[in-house]
């Protein structure tokens, strides 16, 4: 390959999976072993009776040590015990710690190549036969110190969900997701799954709702630094293997980055997320608690995920017929827009990290951003249209249209009289909001010289009044909401990037990209207000 010849997707994937220090699982694991060996050596100074564990640890082969090193409860116990002793915390559960450490020593000495926590399950639920394939939590098990430790770590997250033993159909989806990843991204999958030791399947707290396919989940998946080596997937997204594979890849990448952060200067010394400059994730709705404003650490982690998701979507888009013949229909999973969104978001986050958060990163973090930006450009991000982030705002605009049903569902749960009164208020607000959005679209269409679209949009705005909306049923209202937003989004996505940045709306002299931003932010705020208002009293309470 010549110096100027672009790399193939296989070569780009190899660069992601085998780079030292950010990709190669063998290098990262070696560093993790060094990190935890040092932690154990420091712990022995406080608890000399742990010397046999340290000796067994050092004597074990990498193959014997791997499942024990990755055990969530062992890692968390090492971290908690050493942290508590170094800070002088009293009343540490030393007997429990000793039981965990003794169990780990015994497995290492026997060379059983088992996870101590998995060992107590009533049955094994592996996602594959290879050593790097994760195992799945089985909730029917011996309630030993390992189960107690894992449950406490999970419950500490207050996730409003419970651990569940997956049935055969769910296990089929999970195993299908692994097979799909190994087909389309074999090197990356080998690398990231090495950092994912256990998968917890979760469901809603109300077990009577488990058979309801329409039950609502507060999240699709999550990982957290405080539960090492574990990722959690909700039953809500374990219906489509393509979506499940995306979530499995997503969360495994977070675990991989956690392992990198143990031994590399990814963040500056003394980094504090609460004091970090933030980057606004434009594709997420603004909330009073600023959940769409991400500090440097979260922005870097999201960039890392979006880079790999762009490659995943690219692979699916290249061979859709072959992949569906092997792994089944996509069932609504859309690789082409997914690829665009992932590239846009990763490129945006990388640029903002360089602009606003560079000093928050250590030398390792800065090099990691540069490495990822190079890979993004090879995947085509460098050729993305420069549209003032209009398309990122449009992602939020379209997502909120799909979530409109949730707002109506919450109203149906209220007493009938209250729901009716609030429903009428909602229709008036929706009418005003949609007319405002169509008005902005009219102005943009006129600014780019599309007189036909401008006239059509104006007529549509005149037809939307609160009086007419009041005649629509709850089942019909989302259809109107979605079709109206679809019309606006189609027009705006057809506007060229040159127009977004180079054309100014005559009335305000604003670039068209700013009109889009203002419209989406305003509508998002209104939807937030509508959503929160459903929980407020209709009238002021009488004086007590």
Coordinates of C-alpha atoms in Angstrom, one line a residue:
X1 CA 0.0 0.0 0.0
X2 CA 1.4 3.4 -1.0
X3 CA 1.7 6.3 1.4
X4 CA -1.3 8.1 -0.1
X5 CA -3.5 5.0 -0.6
X6 CA -6.4 5.0 1.9
X7 CA -6.7 2.0 4.3
X8 CA -9.4 -0.6 3.9
X9 CA -12.0 -1.1 6.5
X10 CA -10.1 -4.3 7.6
X11 CA -7.0 -2.2 8.1
X12 CA -8.9 0.5 10.0
X13 CA -10.5 -2.2 12.2
X14 CA -7.1 -3.7 12.9
X15 CA -5.8 -0.2 13.9
X16 CA -8.7 0.1 16.4
X17 CA -8.2 -3.3 17.9
X18 CA -4.4 -3.7 18.0
X19 CA -3.1 -0.2 18.7
X20 CA -0.8 0.2 21.7
X21 CA -1.8 1.6 24.1
X22 CA -5.5 2.2 23.2
X23 CA -6.6 -0.9 21.4
X24 CA -4.6 -4.1 22.1
X25 CA -6.3 -6.2 24.7
X26 CA -3.1 -8.1 25.5
X27 CA -1.2 -4.9 26.3
X28 CA -4.1 -3.5 28.3
X29 CA -4.5 -6.7 30.3
X30 CA -0.8 -6.9 31.1
X31 CA -1.1 -3.4 32.5
X32 CA -4.2 -4.3 34.5
X33 CA -2.4 -7.3 36.0
X34 CA 0.5 -5.0 37.1
X35 CA -2.1 -2.5 38.5
X36 CA -3.9 -5.1 40.6
X37 CA -0.7 -6.8 41.7
X38 CA 0.5 -3.5 43.1
X39 CA -2.9 -3.0 44.8
X40 CA -2.7 -6.5 46.3
X41 CA 0.9 -5.9 47.5
X42 CA -0.2 -2.7 49.2
X43 CA -3.1 -4.5 50.8
X44 CA -0.8 -7.2 52.2
X45 CA 1.0 -4.5 54.2
X46 CA -2.3 -4.0 56.1
X47 CA -3.4 -7.6 56.1
X48 CA -0.3 -9.9 56.2
X49 CA -2.5 -13.0 56.2
X50 CA -3.2 -12.2 52.5
X51 CA 0.3 -13.2 51.6
X52 CA -0.9 -16.7 50.3
X53 CA -3.3 -14.9 47.9
X54 CA -0.5 -12.8 46.6
X55 CA 1.7 -15.8 46.1
X56 CA -1.0 -17.7 44.3
X57 CA -1.7 -14.6 42.2
X58 CA 1.9 -14.3 41.1
X59 CA 2.3 -18.1 40.5
X60 CA -0.8 -18.4 38.3
X61 CA -0.5 -18.5 34.6
X62 CA -2.2 -15.7 32.6
X63 CA -4.9 -18.2 31.5
X64 CA -5.6 -19.2 35.1
X65 CA -5.5 -15.6 36.4
X66 CA -7.8 -14.1 33.7
X67 CA -11.2 -15.1 35.0
X68 CA -10.2 -14.3 38.6
X69 CA -8.6 -11.0 37.8
X70 CA -11.7 -9.9 36.0
X71 CA -14.2 -11.0 38.6
X72 CA -16.3 -8.0 39.5
X73 CA -16.6 -8.7 43.2
X74 CA -12.9 -9.4 43.6
X75 CA -11.9 -6.1 41.9
X76 CA -14.5 -4.1 43.8
X77 CA -13.4 -5.7 47.1
X78 CA -9.7 -5.0 46.4
X79 CA -10.5 -1.3 45.6
X80 CA -12.8 -0.9 48.7
X81 CA -10.5 -2.6 51.1
X82 CA -7.4 -0.7 50.1
X83 CA -9.2 2.6 49.9
X84 CA -10.8 2.1 53.3
X85 CA -7.6 1.2 55.0
X86 CA -5.6 4.0 53.4
X87 CA -8.2 6.6 54.5
X88 CA -8.5 5.1 58.0
X89 CA -12.2 4.1 57.6
X90 CA -13.4 2.2 60.7
X91 CA -15.7 -0.8 60.8
X92 CA -14.6 -2.3 57.5
X93 CA -16.2 -5.7 56.8
X94 CA -12.9 -7.5 57.2
X95 CA -14.4 -10.9 57.6
X96 CA -16.2 -10.6 54.3
X97 CA -13.1 -9.3 52.6
X98 CA -11.1 -12.3 53.9
X99 CA -13.8 -14.7 52.6
X100 CA -13.6 -13.1 49.2
X101 CA -9.8 -13.2 49.1
X102 CA -9.7 -16.8 50.3
X103 CA -12.1 -17.9 47.6
X104 CA -9.9 -16.2 45.0
X105 CA -6.8 -17.8 46.4
X106 CA -8.3 -21.3 46.3
X107 CA -9.4 -20.9 42.6
X108 CA -6.0 -19.6 41.6
X109 CA -4.2 -22.4 43.4
X110 CA -6.4 -25.1 41.9
X111 CA -6.1 -23.5 38.4
X112 CA -9.8 -23.9 37.8
X113 CA -10.2 -21.0 35.4
X114 CA -13.5 -19.9 36.8
X115 CA -15.0 -16.7 37.9
X116 CA -15.6 -16.9 41.7
X117 CA -18.9 -15.1 41.3
X118 CA -20.1 -17.3 38.5
X119 CA -19.1 -20.4 40.4
X120 CA -22.1 -20.0 42.8
X121 CA -24.7 -19.9 40.1
X122 CA -27.2 -22.8 39.8
X123 CA -26.3 -23.0 36.1
X124 CA -23.7 -21.5 33.8
X125 CA -24.9 -19.1 31.1
X126 CA -21.9 -18.4 28.8
X127 CA -22.2 -16.3 25.7
X128 CA -19.7 -18.5 23.9
X129 CA -17.0 -21.1 24.4
X130 CA -13.9 -18.9 24.2
X131 CA -12.3 -17.7 27.4
X132 CA -13.0 -14.0 26.5
X133 CA -16.7 -14.6 26.1
X134 CA -18.7 -13.0 29.0
X135 CA -20.9 -15.1 31.2
X136 CA -24.5 -14.0 32.0
X137 CA -25.7 -13.5 35.6
X138 CA -28.0 -16.2 36.8
X139 CA -30.2 -15.0 39.7
X140 CA -30.9 -18.5 41.0
X141 CA -27.7 -19.1 42.9
X142 CA -25.9 -19.7 46.2
X143 CA -26.2 -16.6 48.3
X144 CA -22.6 -16.5 49.3
X145 CA -20.3 -13.4 49.7
X146 CA -19.9 -13.2 46.0
X147 CA -23.6 -12.9 45.3
X148 CA -24.0 -10.5 48.2
X149 CA -21.2 -8.4 46.9
X150 CA -22.5 -8.3 43.4
X151 CA -26.1 -7.5 44.4
X152 CA -24.9 -4.7 46.7
X153 CA -22.9 -3.1 43.8
X154 CA -25.9 -3.3 41.6
X155 CA -28.4 -2.0 44.2
X156 CA -26.1 0.9 45.0
X157 CA -26.8 2.3 41.4
X158 CA -30.5 2.7 42.3
X159 CA -31.3 1.9 38.7
X160 CA -35.1 1.2 39.3
X161 CA -34.6 -2.3 37.9
X162 CA -33.8 -5.8 39.1
X163 CA -31.5 -8.5 38.0
X164 CA -33.2 -11.3 36.1
X165 CA -32.2 -14.7 34.8
X166 CA -32.7 -14.5 31.0
X167 CA -34.9 -17.1 29.4
X168 CA -33.8 -19.2 26.4
X169 CA -35.2 -16.6 23.9
X170 CA -33.2 -13.8 25.5
X171 CA -30.1 -15.9 25.7
X172 CA -30.6 -16.6 22.0
X173 CA -30.6 -12.9 21.2
X174 CA -27.5 -12.3 23.3
X175 CA -25.6 -15.2 21.7
X176 CA -26.8 -14.0 18.3
X177 CA -25.5 -10.5 19.1
X178 CA -22.0 -11.9 19.9
X179 CA -22.1 -14.0 16.7
X180 CA -23.1 -10.9 14.7
X181 CA -20.3 -8.8 16.2
X182 CA -17.7 -11.5 15.6
X183 CA -18.9 -11.7 12.0
X184 CA -18.8 -8.0 11.1
X185 CA -16.0 -6.8 13.5
X186 CA -13.9 -9.9 14.5
X187 CA -10.8 -8.0 15.7
X188 CA -12.6 -5.3 17.6
X189 CA -15.0 -7.8 19.2
X190 CA -12.1 -10.0 20.3
X191 CA -10.5 -6.9 21.8
X192 CA -13.5 -5.4 23.6
X193 CA -15.1 -8.5 25.0
X194 CA -11.8 -9.3 26.8
X195 CA -12.8 -6.4 29.1
X196 CA -16.4 -7.6 29.6
X197 CA -16.6 -10.4 32.1
X198 CA -20.2 -10.6 33.1
X199 CA -23.5 -9.4 31.6
X200 CA -26.4 -8.6 33.9
X201 CA -29.8 -8.7 32.3
X202 CA -32.3 -6.4 34.0
X203 CA -36.0 -5.9 34.0
X204 CA -38.6 -3.6 35.6
X205 CA -39.2 -3.9 39.3
X206 CA -42.8 -5.0 38.9
X207 CA -42.5 -8.7 38.1
X208 CA -46.2 -8.8 37.1
X209 CA -45.3 -6.6 34.1
X210 CA -42.5 -8.9 32.8
X211 CA -44.8 -10.5 30.2
X212 CA -46.0 -7.1 28.9
X213 CA -44.0 -6.3 25.8
X214 CA -44.9 -2.6 26.1
X215 CA -43.4 -2.1 29.6
X216 CA -41.2 1.0 29.8
X217 CA -37.6 1.0 30.8
X218 CA -35.6 3.9 32.1
X219 CA -32.4 2.9 30.2
X220 CA -31.3 0.4 27.5
X221 CA -27.9 -0.4 29.0
X222 CA -25.3 0.9 31.4
X223 CA -21.9 0.4 32.9
X224 CA -20.3 2.2 35.8
X225 CA -16.7 2.6 37.1
X226 CA -17.8 1.3 40.5
X227 CA -18.9 -2.2 39.1
X228 CA -15.7 -3.3 37.3
X229 CA -15.9 -5.7 34.4
X230 CA -19.8 -5.8 34.4
X231 CA -22.3 -4.4 31.9
X232 CA -26.1 -4.4 32.2
X233 CA -28.6 -4.7 29.4
X234 CA -32.3 -4.1 29.9
X235 CA -34.9 -6.6 28.6
X236 CA -36.4 -3.8 26.6
X237 CA -33.6 -3.8 24.1
X238 CA -33.0 -7.6 23.9
X239 CA -35.5 -8.0 21.1
X240 CA -33.4 -7.1 18.1
X241 CA -29.9 -8.8 17.8
X242 CA -28.6 -5.7 15.8
X243 CA -29.5 -3.4 18.6
X244 CA -28.3 -5.8 21.2
X245 CA -25.0 -6.1 19.4
X246 CA -24.7 -2.3 19.4
X247 CA -25.4 -2.1 23.1
X248 CA -23.0 -5.0 23.9
X249 CA -20.3 -3.3 21.9
X250 CA -21.1 0.1 23.4
X251 CA -20.9 -1.0 27.0
X252 CA -17.8 -3.2 26.5
X253 CA -16.0 -0.2 25.1
X254 CA -16.7 1.6 28.3
X255 CA -15.2 -1.3 30.3
X256 CA -12.2 -1.3 28.0
X257 CA -11.6 2.5 28.6
X258 CA -12.0 1.9 32.4
X259 CA -9.1 -0.6 32.2
X260 CA -7.0 1.9 30.1
X261 CA -7.7 4.6 32.7
X262 CA -6.2 2.5 35.5
X263 CA -2.7 2.7 34.1
X264 CA -2.5 5.7 31.7
X265 CA -2.7 9.4 32.2
X266 CA -6.1 9.8 30.3
X267 CA -7.2 12.6 32.6
X268 CA -5.1 15.2 34.2
X269 CA -3.8 14.7 37.7
X270 CA -6.4 15.9 40.2
X271 CA -9.2 15.8 37.5
X272 CA -12.6 16.5 39.0
X273 CA -15.7 15.9 36.8
X274 CA -17.7 18.4 38.8
X275 CA -15.2 21.2 38.0
X276 CA -14.6 20.2 34.4
X277 CA -15.8 22.4 31.5
X278 CA -18.8 20.7 29.8
X279 CA -19.6 19.9 26.3
X280 CA -23.3 20.0 25.4
X281 CA -24.5 16.9 23.6
X282 CA -26.7 18.6 21.1
X283 CA -28.7 15.5 20.2
X284 CA -30.0 15.1 23.8
X285 CA -32.8 17.1 25.3
X286 CA -31.9 19.8 27.8
X287 CA -33.0 19.0 31.3
X288 CA -33.0 21.0 34.5
X289 CA -30.3 18.7 35.9
X290 CA -28.1 19.3 32.8
X291 CA -27.8 15.6 31.9
X292 CA -26.9 16.7 28.3
X293 CA -23.9 18.7 29.5
X294 CA -21.0 16.3 29.6
X295 CA -17.6 16.8 31.4
X296 CA -14.4 15.9 29.7
X297 CA -14.4 12.3 31.0
X298 CA -17.8 11.5 29.7
X299 CA -17.3 13.3 26.4
X300 CA -14.1 11.3 25.8
X301 CA -15.9 8.0 26.6
X302 CA -18.8 8.9 24.3
X303 CA -16.3 9.8 21.5
X304 CA -14.6 6.4 21.9
X305 CA -18.0 4.6 21.6
X306 CA -19.2 6.6 18.6
X307 CA -16.0 5.9 16.7
X308 CA -16.5 2.2 17.0
X309 CA -20.3 2.4 16.3
X310 CA -19.5 4.2 13.1
X311 CA -17.4 1.3 11.9
X312 CA -20.1 -1.2 13.1
X313 CA -22.8 0.6 11.1
X314 CA -20.4 0.9 8.1
X315 CA -19.9 -2.8 8.0
X316 CA -23.7 -3.5 8.2
X317 CA -24.3 -1.0 5.4
X318 CA -21.7 -2.6 3.1
X319 CA -23.2 -6.1 3.1
X320 CA -26.8 -5.9 4.2
X321 CA -28.0 -8.9 2.1
X322 CA -25.3 -11.3 3.2
X323 CA -25.6 -10.2 6.9
X324 CA -29.4 -10.5 7.0
X325 CA -29.2 -13.9 5.3
X326 CA -27.0 -15.1 8.2
X327 CA -28.3 -13.1 11.2
X328 CA -31.9 -12.3 10.2
X329 CA -33.7 -9.2 9.2
X330 CA -32.7 -5.8 10.4
X331 CA -36.2 -5.2 11.7
X332 CA -36.0 -1.4 11.6
X333 CA -32.3 -1.1 12.5
X334 CA -31.0 1.5 9.9
X335 CA -27.2 1.3 9.4
X336 CA -26.8 4.2 7.0
X337 CA -28.3 6.9 9.3
X338 CA -26.7 5.3 12.3
X339 CA -23.3 5.6 10.6
X340 CA -23.9 9.3 9.9
X341 CA -25.0 10.0 13.4
X342 CA -22.0 8.2 15.0
X343 CA -19.5 10.0 12.7
X344 CA -21.1 13.4 13.3
X345 CA -21.2 13.0 17.1
X346 CA -17.7 11.6 17.5
X347 CA -16.2 14.3 15.3
X348 CA -18.1 17.0 17.1
X349 CA -17.0 15.7 20.5
X350 CA -13.4 15.4 19.4
X351 CA -13.4 19.0 18.2
X352 CA -15.0 20.3 21.4
X353 CA -12.6 18.3 23.5
X354 CA -9.7 20.0 21.7
X355 CA -11.4 23.4 22.0
X356 CA -12.8 23.4 25.5
X357 CA -11.4 20.5 27.5
X358 CA -7.9 20.0 26.3
X359 CA -6.3 21.0 29.7
X360 CA -8.6 18.5 31.5
X361 CA -6.9 15.6 29.7
X362 CA -3.6 14.0 30.5
X363 CA -1.0 13.3 27.9
X364 CA -2.6 9.9 27.3
X365 CA -6.0 11.4 26.8
X366 CA -4.8 14.0 24.4
X367 CA -3.0 11.4 22.3
X368 CA -6.1 9.2 22.4
X369 CA -8.3 12.1 21.0
X370 CA -5.7 12.7 18.2
X371 CA -5.6 8.9 17.5
X372 CA -9.4 8.7 17.3
X373 CA -9.7 11.9 15.1
X374 CA -7.3 10.3 12.6
X375 CA -9.5 7.2 12.5
X376 CA -12.7 9.2 12.1
X377 CA -11.2 11.1 9.2
X378 CA -10.3 7.8 7.5
X379 CA -13.9 6.7 8.0
X380 CA -15.1 9.8 6.3
X381 CA -15.8 12.3 9.1
X382 CA -13.4 14.8 7.6
X383 CA -15.7 15.1 4.6
X384 CA -18.9 15.7 6.7
X385 CA -20.8 18.8 5.7
X386 CA -19.9 21.8 7.9
X387 CA -23.5 22.9 8.7
X388 CA -23.1 24.7 12.1
X389 CA -24.3 21.5 13.8
X390 CA -27.7 21.8 12.3
X391 CA -28.0 18.1 11.7
X392 CA -27.1 17.3 15.3
X393 CA -30.0 19.5 16.4
X394 CA -32.2 17.8 13.9
X395 CA -31.4 14.4 15.5
X396 CA -32.9 15.7 18.7
X397 CA -35.9 17.1 16.9
X398 CA -36.7 13.8 15.3
X399 CA -36.0 11.8 18.5
X400 CA -38.5 13.9 20.5
X401 CA -41.2 13.2 17.9
X402 CA -40.8 9.5 18.5
X403 CA -41.0 10.1 22.3
X404 CA -44.2 12.1 22.1
X405 CA -46.3 9.0 22.9
X406 CA -44.6 8.7 26.3
X407 CA -46.0 12.1 27.2
X408 CA -49.5 11.1 26.2
X409 CA -49.2 7.8 28.0
X410 CA -48.4 9.6 31.3
X411 CA -51.6 11.6 30.9
X412 CA -53.7 8.5 30.4
X413 CA -52.4 7.3 33.8
X414 CA -54.0 10.3 35.5
X415 CA -57.7 10.3 36.8
X416 CA -60.1 10.9 33.9
X417 CA -61.2 14.4 34.8
X418 CA -57.6 15.5 35.4
X419 CA -56.3 13.9 32.3
X420 CA -59.0 15.5 30.2
X421 CA -58.3 19.0 31.5
X422 CA -54.5 18.6 31.1
X423 CA -55.0 17.0 27.7
X424 CA -56.8 20.1 26.4
X425 CA -54.0 22.3 27.7
X426 CA -51.5 20.0 26.1
X427 CA -53.3 20.3 22.7
X428 CA -53.2 24.1 22.9
X429 CA -49.4 24.0 23.6
X430 CA -48.8 21.4 20.9
X431 CA -50.7 23.6 18.4
X432 CA -48.6 26.7 19.3
X433 CA -45.4 24.7 19.1
X434 CA -46.1 23.1 15.8
X435 CA -47.2 26.3 14.2
X436 CA -44.0 27.9 15.5
X437 CA -41.9 25.1 14.0
X438 CA -43.7 25.4 10.6
X439 CA -43.2 29.1 10.7
X440 CA -39.4 28.7 11.1
X441 CA -39.4 26.2 8.2
X442 CA -41.3 28.7 6.1
X443 CA -38.7 31.3 6.7
X444 CA -35.9 28.9 5.9
X445 CA -37.6 27.8 2.7
X446 CA -38.1 31.4 1.6
X447 CA -34.4 32.2 2.4
X448 CA -33.2 29.4 0.1
X449 CA -35.6 30.4 -2.6
X450 CA -38.0 27.5 -2.3
X451 CA -41.3 29.3 -2.9
X452 CA -43.3 26.1 -3.4
X453 CA -42.2 24.6 -0.1
X454 CA -42.8 27.9 1.7
X455 CA -46.4 28.2 0.5
X456 CA -47.1 24.5 1.4
X457 CA -45.7 24.9 4.9
X458 CA -47.7 28.1 5.4
X459 CA -50.9 26.3 4.5
X460 CA -50.1 23.4 6.8
X461 CA -49.5 25.9 9.7
X462 CA -52.8 27.5 9.1
X463 CA -54.6 24.1 9.4
X464 CA -53.1 23.4 12.8
X465 CA -55.1 25.1 15.5
X466 CA -55.9 24.0 19.0
X467 CA -59.6 23.8 18.0
X468 CA -58.9 21.3 15.3
X469 CA -56.5 19.3 17.5
X470 CA -59.1 19.1 20.2
X471 CA -61.1 16.8 17.9
X472 CA -58.3 14.4 17.6
X473 CA -58.2 11.3 19.8
X474 CA -55.1 10.4 21.8
X475 CA -54.3 7.7 19.2
X476 CA -54.5 10.2 16.4
X477 CA -52.5 13.1 18.0
X478 CA -49.0 11.4 17.8
X479 CA -49.6 10.8 14.1
X480 CA -50.2 14.4 13.4
X481 CA -47.2 15.4 15.6
X482 CA -44.9 13.0 13.8
X483 CA -46.1 13.8 10.3
X484 CA -45.7 17.6 10.9
X485 CA -42.2 17.2 12.3
X486 CA -41.4 14.8 9.5
X487 CA -42.3 17.4 7.0
X488 CA -40.2 20.0 8.7
X489 CA -37.2 17.7 9.2
X490 CA -37.3 16.5 5.5
X491 CA -37.2 20.1 4.3
X492 CA -34.3 21.0 6.7
X493 CA -32.3 17.9 5.9
X494 CA -32.5 18.8 2.2
X495 CA -30.9 22.3 2.8
X496 CA -27.3 22.3 1.8
X497 CA -24.5 22.9 4.3
X498 CA -23.5 26.0 2.4
X499 CA -26.9 27.4 2.9
X500 CA -27.0 26.6 6.6
X501 CA -23.8 28.6 7.2
X502 CA -23.7 31.0 4.3
X503 CA -27.3 32.2 4.0
X504 CA -28.8 34.6 6.4
X505 CA -32.5 35.0 7.1
X506 CA -33.5 38.5 6.0
X507 CA -35.7 39.4 9.0
X508 CA -33.2 38.5 11.7
X509 CA -29.8 38.4 9.8
X510 CA -29.1 35.0 11.5
X511 CA -27.4 32.1 9.7
X512 CA -30.0 29.4 8.9
X513 CA -28.2 27.0 11.3
X514 CA -28.9 29.4 14.2
X515 CA -32.6 29.4 13.2
X516 CA -32.6 25.6 13.4
X517 CA -30.8 25.6 16.7
X518 CA -33.2 28.2 18.3
X519 CA -36.3 26.3 17.0
X520 CA -35.1 22.9 18.3
X521 CA -34.0 24.3 21.7
X522 CA -37.3 26.2 22.1
X523 CA -39.5 23.2 21.2
X524 CA -37.4 21.0 23.5
X525 CA -37.9 23.4 26.4
X526 CA -41.6 23.4 25.8
X527 CA -41.8 19.6 25.7
X528 CA -39.9 19.6 29.0
X529 CA -42.4 22.0 30.5
X530 CA -45.4 20.0 29.3
X531 CA -43.8 16.8 30.7
X532 CA -43.1 18.3 34.1
X533 CA -46.5 20.1 34.3
X534 CA -48.4 16.8 34.3
X535 CA -47.0 16.2 37.8
X536 CA -48.1 19.6 39.2
X537 CA -51.4 20.4 40.9
X538 CA -54.0 21.8 38.5
X539 CA -54.9 24.6 40.9
X540 CA -53.3 26.2 44.0
X541 CA -54.1 24.3 47.2
X542 CA -56.4 26.2 49.5
X543 CA -54.9 27.9 52.6
X544 CA -54.4 25.5 55.4

